[in-house]
Short mmCIF file of C-alpha atoms in Angstrom, two decimals:
data_model
loop_
_atom_site.label_atom_id
_atom_site.label_comp_id
_atom_site.label_asym_id
_atom_site.label_seq_id
_atom_site.Cartn_x
_atom_site.Cartn_y
_atom_site.Cartn_z
CA MET R 1 44.47 -38.18 -42.37
CA ARG R 2 43.37 -37.10 -38.69
CA LYS R 3 41.19 -39.29 -36.62
CA HIS R 4 37.96 -38.51 -37.14
CA SER R 5 36.38 -38.65 -33.33
CA GLU R 6 32.26 -38.13 -32.55
CA GLU R 7 31.67 -36.37 -28.70
CA TYR R 8 28.47 -35.52 -27.36
CA LEU R 9 27.63 -32.07 -25.21
CA THR R 10 27.26 -33.44 -21.88
CA GLY R 11 26.54 -30.91 -19.19
CA ASN R 12 27.20 -30.91 -15.30
CA LEU R 13 23.68 -30.72 -13.82
CA THR R 14 25.31 -31.63 -10.73
CA ALA R 15 25.57 -27.54 -9.84
CA MET R 16 21.57 -27.06 -10.53
CA ILE R 17 20.25 -30.33 -9.45
CA ASP R 18 21.48 -28.62 -5.71
CA VAL R 19 20.28 -24.93 -6.33
CA VAL R 20 17.22 -26.74 -7.32
CA PHE R 21 17.16 -28.01 -3.39
CA GLN R 22 18.82 -25.35 -2.21
CA LEU R 23 15.59 -23.65 -3.15
CA ILE R 24 13.25 -26.25 -2.02
CA ILE R 25 14.44 -25.93 1.28
CA PHE R 26 14.47 -22.32 1.27
CA PHE R 27 10.35 -22.49 0.71
CA VAL R 28 9.89 -25.23 3.13
CA CYS R 29 11.77 -22.95 5.29
CA THR R 30 10.01 -19.98 5.25
CA VAL R 31 6.60 -20.68 3.77
CA ASN R 32 4.88 -21.02 7.53
CA MET R 33 6.19 -18.12 8.89
CA GLN R 34 2.59 -16.82 10.49
CA ASP R 35 2.24 -19.95 12.30
CA LYS R 36 5.09 -18.22 14.64
CA ALA R 37 2.80 -15.41 15.12
CA ILE R 38 1.36 -17.58 18.07
CA ASP R 39 2.19 -18.16 21.15
CA ASP R 40 3.99 -21.42 21.52
CA SER R 41 4.23 -21.27 25.30
CA ILE R 42 0.64 -21.12 25.83
CA ARG R 43 -1.25 -24.48 27.02
CA LEU R 44 -4.45 -24.95 25.57
CA ALA R 45 -7.54 -26.81 27.76
CA MET R 46 -7.87 -30.26 26.64
CA ALA R 47 -11.67 -29.84 24.54
CA PRO R 48 -12.29 -33.82 23.37
CA HIS R 49 -15.47 -32.92 22.62
CA GLY R 50 -15.39 -30.38 20.24
CA GLU R 51 -15.06 -30.53 16.08
CA PRO R 52 -11.64 -29.99 14.66
CA VAL R 53 -10.62 -27.00 13.41
CA VAL R 54 -10.03 -27.24 9.24
CA ARG R 55 -10.19 -24.27 8.19
CA LYS R 56 -9.12 -21.24 8.58
CA ASP R 57 -10.74 -17.75 7.74
CA PRO R 58 -7.90 -15.54 6.82
CA LEU R 59 -9.70 -12.45 7.89
CA GLU R 60 -9.42 -14.60 11.72
CA ILE R 61 -7.52 -12.67 14.85
CA ASN R 62 -6.15 -14.96 17.18
CA LEU R 63 -5.46 -13.49 21.20
CA ASP R 64 -3.11 -15.13 23.09
CA VAL R 65 -3.35 -14.77 27.16
CA ASP R 66 -0.55 -16.59 28.69
CA ALA R 67 -0.26 -18.02 31.84
CA ARG R 68 0.68 -14.79 33.71
CA GLY R 69 -2.90 -12.80 31.72
CA GLN R 70 -0.36 -11.05 29.83
CA VAL R 71 -3.01 -10.32 26.46
CA SER R 72 -1.01 -10.37 22.99
CA LEU R 73 -1.90 -10.21 19.77
CA ASN R 74 1.21 -11.72 17.37
CA ARG R 75 3.40 -12.05 19.78
CA ASP R 76 2.73 -8.06 20.69
CA PRO R 77 1.07 -7.17 24.77
CA TYR R 78 -1.54 -4.97 24.58
CA SER R 79 -3.56 -3.20 26.55
CA ARG R 80 -7.70 -3.30 27.37
CA ASP R 81 -8.25 -0.26 24.92
CA GLU R 82 -5.44 -0.74 23.18
CA LEU R 83 -6.83 -3.70 21.74
CA ALA R 84 -10.60 -2.26 21.31
CA ASN R 85 -9.11 0.01 19.62
CA MET R 86 -7.08 -2.12 16.92
CA LEU R 87 -10.57 -4.55 16.66
CA LYS R 88 -12.57 -1.62 16.14
CA LYS R 89 -10.67 -0.30 13.15
CA VAL R 90 -10.23 -3.75 12.00
CA VAL R 91 -14.24 -3.65 11.94
CA GLN R 92 -14.39 -0.51 10.70
CA GLU R 93 -12.44 -2.17 8.19
CA HIS R 94 -14.44 -4.77 7.61
CA PRO R 95 -18.47 -3.53 6.99
CA GLY R 96 -21.26 -6.02 6.99
CA GLN R 97 -18.51 -8.93 7.40
CA PRO R 98 -18.28 -11.15 10.22
CA ILE R 99 -14.70 -10.84 12.56
CA PRO R 100 -13.34 -13.81 13.85
CA VAL R 101 -11.71 -13.50 17.06
CA ILE R 102 -10.00 -16.51 18.40
CA ILE R 103 -8.85 -15.97 21.81
CA ARG R 104 -5.99 -18.88 22.85
CA GLY R 105 -6.16 -18.60 26.43
CA ASP R 106 -3.68 -20.44 28.88
CA ALA R 107 -6.11 -23.23 30.82
CA ALA R 108 -3.94 -21.74 34.31
CA THR R 109 -4.65 -18.16 32.89
CA LYS R 110 -7.44 -16.55 35.23
CA HIS R 111 -10.46 -15.72 34.52
CA GLU R 112 -9.77 -11.99 34.95
CA ALA R 113 -7.86 -12.28 31.61
CA ILE R 114 -9.48 -13.70 29.55
CA GLN R 115 -12.31 -11.25 30.56
CA LYS R 116 -10.03 -8.44 29.51
CA ALA R 117 -9.79 -10.05 25.88
CA MET R 118 -13.53 -10.32 25.62
CA ASP R 119 -14.23 -6.79 27.31
CA ALA R 120 -11.87 -5.41 24.08
CA CYS R 121 -13.93 -8.18 21.92
CA VAL R 122 -17.66 -5.97 23.36
CA LYS R 123 -15.78 -2.78 22.42
CA ALA R 124 -15.21 -3.38 19.27
CA GLY R 125 -18.63 -4.78 18.54
CA ILE R 126 -17.73 -8.82 18.52
CA TRP R 127 -20.07 -10.26 20.56
CA LYS R 128 -19.64 -14.06 18.90
CA ILE R 129 -15.97 -15.55 20.47
CA LYS R 130 -14.02 -18.40 19.61
CA PHE R 131 -12.00 -20.06 22.37
CA ALA R 132 -9.34 -22.40 21.11
CA ALA R 133 -8.35 -25.48 22.99
CA PHE R 134 -6.50 -29.05 21.61
CA LYS R 135 -9.02 -31.52 20.92
CA GLU R 136 -5.69 -33.94 20.46
CA ARG R 137 -2.26 -33.47 21.49
CA ARG R 138 0.33 -35.49 20.19
CA MET N 1 42.77 -47.46 -52.52
CA ALA N 2 39.93 -47.96 -50.79
CA ARG N 3 39.03 -46.35 -47.61
CA LYS N 4 39.35 -48.28 -44.41
CA HIS N 5 35.97 -46.19 -42.31
CA LYS N 6 36.67 -46.81 -38.74
CA LYS N 7 33.89 -47.67 -37.45
CA ILE N 8 32.40 -45.05 -34.55
CA GLU N 9 31.80 -45.76 -31.74
CA HIS N 10 28.88 -43.81 -29.69
CA HIS N 11 29.12 -43.75 -25.37
CA PRO N 12 25.52 -42.91 -23.45
CA GLY N 13 25.88 -39.81 -21.88
CA GLU N 14 26.73 -40.55 -18.37
CA LEU N 15 25.08 -38.51 -15.36
CA ASN N 16 26.66 -38.03 -12.09
CA LEU N 17 24.28 -39.50 -9.79
CA THR N 18 26.30 -39.26 -6.38
CA ALA N 19 25.98 -35.47 -5.48
CA MET N 20 22.37 -35.77 -6.49
CA ILE N 21 21.61 -38.78 -4.01
CA ASP N 22 24.34 -37.40 -1.50
CA VAL N 23 21.35 -34.35 -1.37
CA ALA N 24 18.42 -35.94 -2.05
CA PHE N 25 19.67 -37.47 1.43
CA GLN N 26 20.05 -34.56 3.01
CA LEU N 27 16.75 -33.14 2.38
CA LEU N 28 15.23 -36.30 4.42
CA ASN N 29 16.92 -35.73 7.10
CA PHE N 30 16.07 -32.68 7.35
CA PHE N 31 12.25 -33.60 7.53
CA ILE N 32 13.18 -36.02 9.46
CA ILE N 33 14.20 -33.93 12.26
CA THR N 34 11.61 -31.31 11.25
CA THR N 35 8.25 -32.77 11.20
CA HIS N 36 6.88 -33.16 13.96
CA PRO N 37 3.25 -34.61 14.90
CA VAL N 38 0.77 -31.86 15.28
CA ASP N 39 -2.11 -30.74 17.50
CA VAL N 40 -5.24 -30.77 16.69
CA LEU N 41 -7.51 -27.89 17.86
CA THR N 42 -10.92 -27.41 18.03
CA HIS N 43 -12.46 -23.93 18.84
CA LEU N 44 -15.51 -23.27 21.17
CA ASP N 45 -18.25 -20.82 20.05
CA VAL N 46 -19.85 -18.24 22.77
CA PHE N 47 -21.68 -14.99 23.18
CA ARG N 48 -20.27 -12.23 25.15
CA PRO N 49 -23.50 -10.81 26.03
CA SER N 50 -23.59 -7.34 26.95
CA PRO N 51 -26.58 -4.10 28.49
CA ASP N 52 -28.53 -3.15 25.90
CA LEU N 53 -30.18 0.17 26.98
CA HIS N 54 -32.35 0.14 23.99
CA ALA N 55 -33.12 -3.22 25.43
CA PRO N 56 -37.00 -3.01 26.55
CA ARG N 57 -37.20 -4.83 30.08
CA LEU N 58 -38.66 -7.98 30.99
CA THR N 59 -40.86 -8.86 33.82
CA GLN N 60 -40.15 -12.05 33.66
CA ALA N 61 -36.51 -13.78 33.65
CA PRO N 62 -35.99 -16.05 30.75
CA PRO N 63 -35.86 -19.16 30.81
CA VAL N 64 -31.69 -20.09 31.72
CA ILE N 65 -29.47 -22.94 32.84
CA ARG N 66 -27.26 -20.67 34.82
CA ILE N 67 -23.44 -21.97 36.17
CA GLU N 68 -21.39 -19.94 37.71
CA ILE N 69 -17.97 -21.12 38.09
CA PHE N 70 -15.77 -20.49 40.93
CA PRO N 71 -11.92 -21.81 41.66
CA ASP N 72 -12.98 -24.66 43.46
CA SER N 73 -16.90 -24.66 43.28
CA MET N 74 -19.41 -24.36 40.50
CA LEU N 75 -23.29 -22.81 41.27
CA LEU N 76 -26.33 -24.58 39.01
CA ASN N 77 -29.17 -22.40 39.43
CA ALA N 78 -27.43 -20.74 42.28
CA GLN N 79 -27.52 -24.40 44.11
CA PRO N 80 -23.96 -25.85 44.94
CA VAL N 81 -23.13 -28.30 42.62
CA ASN N 82 -20.50 -30.59 41.28
CA ARG N 83 -18.75 -31.73 37.88
CA GLN N 84 -20.74 -34.69 38.00
CA ARG N 85 -24.19 -34.03 38.91
CA LEU N 86 -23.94 -30.37 36.05
CA VAL N 87 -22.82 -33.69 33.42
CA ASP N 88 -25.67 -35.77 34.04
CA PHE N 89 -27.73 -32.40 34.84
CA LEU N 90 -26.68 -30.66 31.19
CA ALA N 91 -27.24 -33.90 29.73
CA ALA N 92 -31.17 -34.28 30.89
CA GLN N 93 -31.84 -30.19 28.97
CA ALA N 94 -30.07 -31.74 26.08
CA SER N 95 -32.51 -34.34 25.81
CA LEU N 96 -35.27 -31.94 25.68
CA ASP N 97 -33.99 -28.86 23.62
CA THR N 98 -30.63 -28.43 22.86
CA ARG N 99 -31.66 -24.72 21.78
CA LYS N 100 -31.97 -23.47 26.17
CA THR N 101 -29.89 -20.81 26.76
CA ILE N 102 -27.19 -21.37 28.61
CA LEU N 103 -25.41 -18.55 30.82
CA ILE N 104 -21.93 -19.35 32.43
CA GLN N 105 -21.19 -16.98 34.73
CA CYS N 106 -17.19 -16.40 35.43
CA SER N 107 -15.00 -15.23 38.64
CA GLN N 108 -12.45 -13.47 38.60
CA LYS N 109 -9.93 -15.89 39.77
CA SER N 110 -11.85 -19.26 37.93
CA THR N 111 -9.08 -20.37 35.82
CA HIS N 112 -9.94 -20.44 32.23
CA GLY N 113 -9.49 -24.69 31.93
CA GLN N 114 -12.64 -25.16 34.15
CA LEU N 115 -15.06 -22.69 31.99
CA VAL N 116 -13.53 -24.85 28.07
CA ASP N 117 -14.33 -27.98 31.20
CA VAL N 118 -17.48 -26.78 31.36
CA LEU N 119 -17.75 -25.31 27.32
CA ASP N 120 -16.74 -28.58 26.23
CA GLN N 121 -19.70 -30.92 28.20
CA CYS N 122 -21.67 -28.52 25.92
CA THR N 123 -20.20 -29.18 22.97
CA ARG N 124 -20.70 -33.14 23.70
CA LEU N 125 -24.04 -32.93 23.99
CA LYS N 126 -24.64 -29.99 21.32
CA LEU N 127 -26.05 -26.95 23.21
CA SER N 128 -24.68 -23.96 21.34
CA ASN N 129 -26.50 -21.57 22.77
CA ILE N 130 -24.02 -20.51 25.24
CA SER N 131 -23.34 -17.24 26.40
CA VAL N 132 -20.33 -16.19 29.07
CA ILE N 133 -20.70 -13.27 31.63
CA SER N 134 -18.03 -12.65 34.42
CA SER N 135 -18.63 -11.34 37.65
CA THR N 136 -17.31 -8.52 39.13
#
């Protein structure tokens, strides 16, 4: 008579776990793509007494003004009129809602470049503007 | 004839953890390499006034603290002032009323850092009614 042997079915989980970790890495790498729209080369001025930013408004628009005075939005350079038209469109799309505009100006940039960004906001009907600065550098 | 019952041995299933631990260490390395301390940001609120053609003309100028910023100097209510004296003056004004209007006029060639420095001092003193204009 043949020997009766009983064996458990065991699935090889290694490959599945590998794939799960690969997926985690993928999501970790891709989740913060929105931040890449901000120009990291801009050296903001220090404002140690300001309130720390804890919440991000989904409507907020970040205007970058680099040390050379170039105004850009999502890393695309804009002239004053182009920027004003673009901001006007945003204001029209969200009637009655305040559009928070944050100017991320390099500490070394001249005020004339900041003025360009501010004038575009005023043309679009945005009077309240925020300046981004570093509260703490780590 | 009596049948001999052979004992069946049950071996618990074994999972090879080596690969999983390898990947876990890979992840640990990834996070150690990519994690960097995040700078704390702050936002300084200002108003950008614009000439309102429909507004009635005022016979008397409203009481404002006027600060003019130039590349290498500052004026406070048309008088030359250094940074320390400006801060002392603002502190004295803030102790009386933090709702006072502050009008900061920046010259074209002044740096943005100078403006942010003045705004930071205003924020420290809880002066919130700040407008920024640019000189032509």
